[in-house]
CSV table of C-alpha atoms in Angstrom, one decimal:
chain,number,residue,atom,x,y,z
A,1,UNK,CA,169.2,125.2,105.5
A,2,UNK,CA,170.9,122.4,107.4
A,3,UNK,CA,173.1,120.0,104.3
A,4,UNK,CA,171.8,116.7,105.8
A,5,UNK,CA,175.1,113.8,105.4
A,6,UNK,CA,175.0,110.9,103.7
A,7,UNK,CA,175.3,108.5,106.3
A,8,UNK,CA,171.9,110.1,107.9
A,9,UNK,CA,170.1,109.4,104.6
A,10,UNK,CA,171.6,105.3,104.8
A,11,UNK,CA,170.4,105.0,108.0
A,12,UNK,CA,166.9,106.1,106.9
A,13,UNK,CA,167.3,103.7,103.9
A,14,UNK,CA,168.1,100.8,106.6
A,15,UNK,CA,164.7,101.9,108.8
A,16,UNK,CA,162.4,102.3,106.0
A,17,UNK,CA,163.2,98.7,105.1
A,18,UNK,CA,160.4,96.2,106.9
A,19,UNK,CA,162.8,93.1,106.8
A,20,UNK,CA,166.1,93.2,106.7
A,21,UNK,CA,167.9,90.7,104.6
A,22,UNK,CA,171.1,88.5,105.6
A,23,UNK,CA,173.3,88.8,102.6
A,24,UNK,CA,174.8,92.2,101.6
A,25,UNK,CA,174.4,91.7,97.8
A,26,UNK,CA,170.7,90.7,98.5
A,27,UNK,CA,169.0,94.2,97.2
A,28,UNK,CA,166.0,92.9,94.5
A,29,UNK,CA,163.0,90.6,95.9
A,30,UNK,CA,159.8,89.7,95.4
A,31,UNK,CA,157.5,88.4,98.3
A,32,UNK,CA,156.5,84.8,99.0
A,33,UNK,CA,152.6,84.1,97.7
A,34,UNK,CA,150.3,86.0,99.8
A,35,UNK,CA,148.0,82.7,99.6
A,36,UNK,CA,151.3,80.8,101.2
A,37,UNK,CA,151.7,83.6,103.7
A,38,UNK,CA,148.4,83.2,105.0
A,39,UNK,CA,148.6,79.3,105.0
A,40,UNK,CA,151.5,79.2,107.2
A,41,UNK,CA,150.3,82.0,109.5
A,42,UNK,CA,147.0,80.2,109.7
A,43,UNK,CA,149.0,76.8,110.8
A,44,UNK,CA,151.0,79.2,113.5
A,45,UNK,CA,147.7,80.5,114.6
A,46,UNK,CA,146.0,77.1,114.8
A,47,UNK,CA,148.8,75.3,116.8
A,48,UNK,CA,150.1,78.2,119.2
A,49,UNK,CA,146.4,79.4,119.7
A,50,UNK,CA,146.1,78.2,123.6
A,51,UNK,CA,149.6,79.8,124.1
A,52,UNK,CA,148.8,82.8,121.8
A,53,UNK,CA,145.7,84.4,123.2
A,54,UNK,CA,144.9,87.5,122.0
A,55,UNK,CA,147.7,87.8,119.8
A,56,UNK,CA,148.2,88.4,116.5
A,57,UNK,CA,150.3,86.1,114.0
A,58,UNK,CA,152.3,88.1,111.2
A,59,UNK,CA,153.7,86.0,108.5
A,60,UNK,CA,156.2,87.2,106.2
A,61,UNK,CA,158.6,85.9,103.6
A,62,UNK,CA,161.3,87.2,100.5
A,63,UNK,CA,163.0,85.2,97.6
A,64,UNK,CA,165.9,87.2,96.8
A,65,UNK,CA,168.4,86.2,93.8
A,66,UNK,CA,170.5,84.0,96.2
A,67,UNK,CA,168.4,84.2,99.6
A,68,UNK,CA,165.3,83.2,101.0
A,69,UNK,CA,163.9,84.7,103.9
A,70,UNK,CA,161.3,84.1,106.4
A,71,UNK,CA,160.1,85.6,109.2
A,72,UNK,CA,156.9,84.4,111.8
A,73,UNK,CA,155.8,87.8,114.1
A,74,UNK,CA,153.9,88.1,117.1
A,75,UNK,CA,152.0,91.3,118.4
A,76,UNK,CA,149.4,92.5,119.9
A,77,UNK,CA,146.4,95.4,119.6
A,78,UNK,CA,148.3,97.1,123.4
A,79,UNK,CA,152.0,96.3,122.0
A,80,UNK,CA,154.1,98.2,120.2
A,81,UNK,CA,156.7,95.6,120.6
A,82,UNK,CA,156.3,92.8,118.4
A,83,UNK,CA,158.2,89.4,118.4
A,84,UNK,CA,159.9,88.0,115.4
A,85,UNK,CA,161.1,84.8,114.2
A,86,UNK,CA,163.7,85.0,111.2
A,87,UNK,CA,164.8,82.8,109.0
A,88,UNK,CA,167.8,83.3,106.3
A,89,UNK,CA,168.7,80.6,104.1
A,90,UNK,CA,171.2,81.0,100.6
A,91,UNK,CA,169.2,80.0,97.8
A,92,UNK,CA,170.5,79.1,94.2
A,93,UNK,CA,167.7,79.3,91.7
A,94,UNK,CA,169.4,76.7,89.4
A,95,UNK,CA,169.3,73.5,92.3
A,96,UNK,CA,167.2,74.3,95.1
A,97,UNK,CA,163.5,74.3,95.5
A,98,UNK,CA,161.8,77.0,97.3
A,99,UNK,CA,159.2,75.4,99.1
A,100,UNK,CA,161.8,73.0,100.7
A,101,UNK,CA,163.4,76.0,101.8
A,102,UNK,CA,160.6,77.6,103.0
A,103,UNK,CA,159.5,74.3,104.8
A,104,UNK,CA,162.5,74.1,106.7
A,105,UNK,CA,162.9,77.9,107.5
A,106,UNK,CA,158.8,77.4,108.6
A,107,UNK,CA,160.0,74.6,110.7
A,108,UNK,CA,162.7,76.5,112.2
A,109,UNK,CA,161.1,79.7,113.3
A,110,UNK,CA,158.1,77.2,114.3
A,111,UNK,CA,160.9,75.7,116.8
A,112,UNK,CA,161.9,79.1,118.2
A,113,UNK,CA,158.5,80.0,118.3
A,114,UNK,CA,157.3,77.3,120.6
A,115,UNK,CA,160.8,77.9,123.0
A,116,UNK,CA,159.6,81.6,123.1
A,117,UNK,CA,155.9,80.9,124.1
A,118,UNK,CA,157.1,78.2,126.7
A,119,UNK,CA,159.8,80.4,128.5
A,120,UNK,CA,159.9,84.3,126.9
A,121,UNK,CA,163.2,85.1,128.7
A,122,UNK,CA,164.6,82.4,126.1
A,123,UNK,CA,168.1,84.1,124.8
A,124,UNK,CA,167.9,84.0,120.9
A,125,UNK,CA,170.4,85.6,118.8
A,126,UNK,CA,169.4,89.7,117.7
A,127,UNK,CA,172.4,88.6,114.8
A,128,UNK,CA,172.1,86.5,112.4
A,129,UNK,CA,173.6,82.7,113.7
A,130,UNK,CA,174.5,79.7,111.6
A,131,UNK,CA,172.9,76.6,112.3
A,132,UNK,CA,172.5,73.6,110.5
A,133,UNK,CA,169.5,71.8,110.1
A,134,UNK,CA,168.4,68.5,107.6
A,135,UNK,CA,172.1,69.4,105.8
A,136,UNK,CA,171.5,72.9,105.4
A,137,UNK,CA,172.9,76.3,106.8
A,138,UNK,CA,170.2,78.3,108.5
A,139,UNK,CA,170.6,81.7,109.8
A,140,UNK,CA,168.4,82.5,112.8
A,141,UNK,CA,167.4,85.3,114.5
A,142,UNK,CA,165.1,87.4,116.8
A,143,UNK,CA,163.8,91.0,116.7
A,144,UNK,CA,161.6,93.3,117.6
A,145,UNK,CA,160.3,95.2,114.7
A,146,UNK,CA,157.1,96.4,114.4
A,147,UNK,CA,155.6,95.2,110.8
A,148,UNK,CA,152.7,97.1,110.6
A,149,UNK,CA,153.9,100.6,111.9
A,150,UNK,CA,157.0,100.0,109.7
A,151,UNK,CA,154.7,99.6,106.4
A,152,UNK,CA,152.6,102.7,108.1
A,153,UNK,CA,155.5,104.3,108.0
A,154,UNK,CA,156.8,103.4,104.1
A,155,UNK,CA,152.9,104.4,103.1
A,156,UNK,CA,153.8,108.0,104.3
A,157,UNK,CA,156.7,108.1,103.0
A,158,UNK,CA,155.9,107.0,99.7
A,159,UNK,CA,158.1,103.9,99.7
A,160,UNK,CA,155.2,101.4,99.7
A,161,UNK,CA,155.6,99.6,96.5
A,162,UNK,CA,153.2,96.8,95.8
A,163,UNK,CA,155.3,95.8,92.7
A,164,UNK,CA,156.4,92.1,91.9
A,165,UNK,CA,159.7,92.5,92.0
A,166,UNK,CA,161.1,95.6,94.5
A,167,UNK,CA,164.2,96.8,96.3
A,168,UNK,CA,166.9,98.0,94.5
A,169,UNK,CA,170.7,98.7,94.0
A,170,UNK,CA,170.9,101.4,96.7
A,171,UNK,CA,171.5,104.3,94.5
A,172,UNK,CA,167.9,104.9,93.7
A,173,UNK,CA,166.9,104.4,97.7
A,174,UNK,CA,169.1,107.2,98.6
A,175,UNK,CA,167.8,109.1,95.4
A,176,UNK,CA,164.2,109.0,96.4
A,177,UNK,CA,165.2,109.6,100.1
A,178,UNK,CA,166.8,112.4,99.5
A,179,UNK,CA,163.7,113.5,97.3
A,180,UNK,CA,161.3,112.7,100.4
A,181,UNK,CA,163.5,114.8,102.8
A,182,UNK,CA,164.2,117.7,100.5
A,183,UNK,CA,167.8,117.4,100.3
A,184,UNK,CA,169.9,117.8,96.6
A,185,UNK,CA,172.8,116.3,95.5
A,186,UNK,CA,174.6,120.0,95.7
């Protein structure tokens, strides 16, 4: 049998992963509130619907120890490509106050949302880029992920996880990779 490397089984650590976070150290998280999630996708889908059509709104969001992020996705039933909005914000659990950081990271993808529907050849950054909005650092972004066939893919897998609090320290991502793909630490 083939010995797969280790840097094959990070990279299928970093495409099992749905969203992608900012910060290196930024490993546990737990999701924003479904009920949230589905009020700010419902506000997207009410104010972009004449610009929207058919197309589907995919609202998603993680509070990490020291980051918050946000993401607002587009796609469609005939798409594979789908278009996302990201957000990044650091977050320190002792002064700051989710919800104001989710507000502004809502209002920011909100902002690249509406330049997107207007004009979709807008250039938006595929890194993350520093702006600074009501006296905070915002990172911003734009990709092209696929939610639902990346969660399609973790369910076969077996790296769903509908636990509070997932991700890890690496080490056990690799462990249960390996595990997945039949490979031993030999």
């Amino acid at each position: 049998m083939r010995r797969i490397t280790m840097p094959l089984v990070y990279n299928l650590c970093y495409i099992l992963t749905i969203m992608k976070a900012r910060l290196e150290k930024s490993k546990k998280w737990s999701s924003l509130p479904e009920e949230l999630l589905i009020q700010i996708k419902d506000i997207f889908t009410e104010t972009f619907s004449s610009q929207l059509g058919e197309s589907k709104v995919i609202s998603e969001g993680r509070i990490y120890s020291s980051e918050i992020l946000f993401r607002i996705g587009i796609g469609s039933k005939d798409r594979l490509k789908q278009h996302n909005f990201e957000a990044s914000m650091d977050y320190n659990k002792s002064k700051d106050n989710v919800m104001s950081l989710v507000h502004i990271a809502v209002d920011a993808v909100g902002s690249m949302l509406s330049e997107f529907l207007k004009d979709e050849s807008t250039d938006f950054p595929h890194d993350w880029q520093k702006f600074d909005i009501e006296k905070r650092e915002i990172y911003l972004k734009y990709s092209t992920d696929n939610s639902n066939l990346e969660l399609k893919a973790d369910k076969l897998l077996g790296l769903a996880d509908d636990s509070l609090v997932q991700g890890d320290d690496g080490a056990n991502e690799v462990k249960l990779v390996k595990k997945i793909i039949g490979v031993d630490d030999k």
